[in-house]
XYZ file of C-alpha atoms in Angstrom:
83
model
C 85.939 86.597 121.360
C 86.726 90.415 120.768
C 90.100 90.153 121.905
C 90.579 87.938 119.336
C 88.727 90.484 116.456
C 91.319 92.898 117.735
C 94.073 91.347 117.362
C 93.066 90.146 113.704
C 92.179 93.901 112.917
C 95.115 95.264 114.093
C 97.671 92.445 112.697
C 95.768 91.970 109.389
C 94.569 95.166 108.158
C 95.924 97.540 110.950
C 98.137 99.334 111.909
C 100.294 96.155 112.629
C 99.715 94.621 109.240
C 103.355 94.725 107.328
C 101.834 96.493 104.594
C 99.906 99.149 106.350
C 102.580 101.816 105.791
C 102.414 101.166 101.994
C 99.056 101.589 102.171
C 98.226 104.453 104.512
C 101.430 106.982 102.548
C 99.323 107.721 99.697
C 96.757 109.533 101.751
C 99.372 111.246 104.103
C 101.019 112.399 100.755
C 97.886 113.976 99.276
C 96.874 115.405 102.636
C 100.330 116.956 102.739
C 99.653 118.193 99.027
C 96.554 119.885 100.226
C 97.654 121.220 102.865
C 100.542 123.215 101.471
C 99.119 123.798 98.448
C 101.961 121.909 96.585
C 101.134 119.675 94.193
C 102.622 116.241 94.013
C 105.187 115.586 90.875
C 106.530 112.360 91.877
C 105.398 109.519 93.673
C 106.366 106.120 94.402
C 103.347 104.785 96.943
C 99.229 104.643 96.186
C 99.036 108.122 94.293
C 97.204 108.384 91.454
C 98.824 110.643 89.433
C 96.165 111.320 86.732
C 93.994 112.907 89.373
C 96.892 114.942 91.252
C 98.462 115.992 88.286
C 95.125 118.235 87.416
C 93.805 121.434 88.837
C 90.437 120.357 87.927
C 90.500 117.063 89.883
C 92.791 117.698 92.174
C 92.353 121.225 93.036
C 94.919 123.263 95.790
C 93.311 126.823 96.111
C 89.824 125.560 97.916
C 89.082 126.420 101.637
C 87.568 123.153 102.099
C 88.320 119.561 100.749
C 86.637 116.527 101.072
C 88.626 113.534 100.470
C 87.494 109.988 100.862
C 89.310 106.774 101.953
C 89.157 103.959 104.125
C 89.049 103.857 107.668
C 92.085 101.496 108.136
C 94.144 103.534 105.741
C 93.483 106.697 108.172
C 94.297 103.880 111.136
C 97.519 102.414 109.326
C 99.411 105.955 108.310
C 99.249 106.832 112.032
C 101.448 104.485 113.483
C 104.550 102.720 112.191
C 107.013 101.561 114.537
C 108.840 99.451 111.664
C 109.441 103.012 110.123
């Protein structure tokens, strides 16, 4: 029943999933990055640091980005109330 889906979402790759604020830090970290133009020199979560670490793929001086991840990574760095 969709209850049921719900509850599995939101318990195994949500939000409520233990890991979800391991995996949803990376993006709020490079968002961050963007966003005040600071680049990102140490990192202990899901940051690739060969692609922050270069102005070529990883640029900070653009007036528009488009960045690309998973839906339940956007869902699970929104709400942590373990944190």
């Amino acid at each position: 029943s969709v209850p049921e889906i719900g509850l599995g979402f939101w318990y195994q790759v949500g939000p409520g999933a233990t890991t979800s604020a391991a995996q949803g830090i990376g993006y709020v970290e490079e968002f961050i990055s963007r966003l005040t133009q600071t680049r990102i020199t140490t990192s202990d979560s899901a940051v690739n640091a060969s692609i922050v670490s270069s102005n070529i793929t990883f640029p900070l001086n653009q007036p528009i980005y488009v960045d690309v991840t998973h839906d339940t990574t956007i869902a699970s760095s929104e709400y942590h109330p373990r944190m």
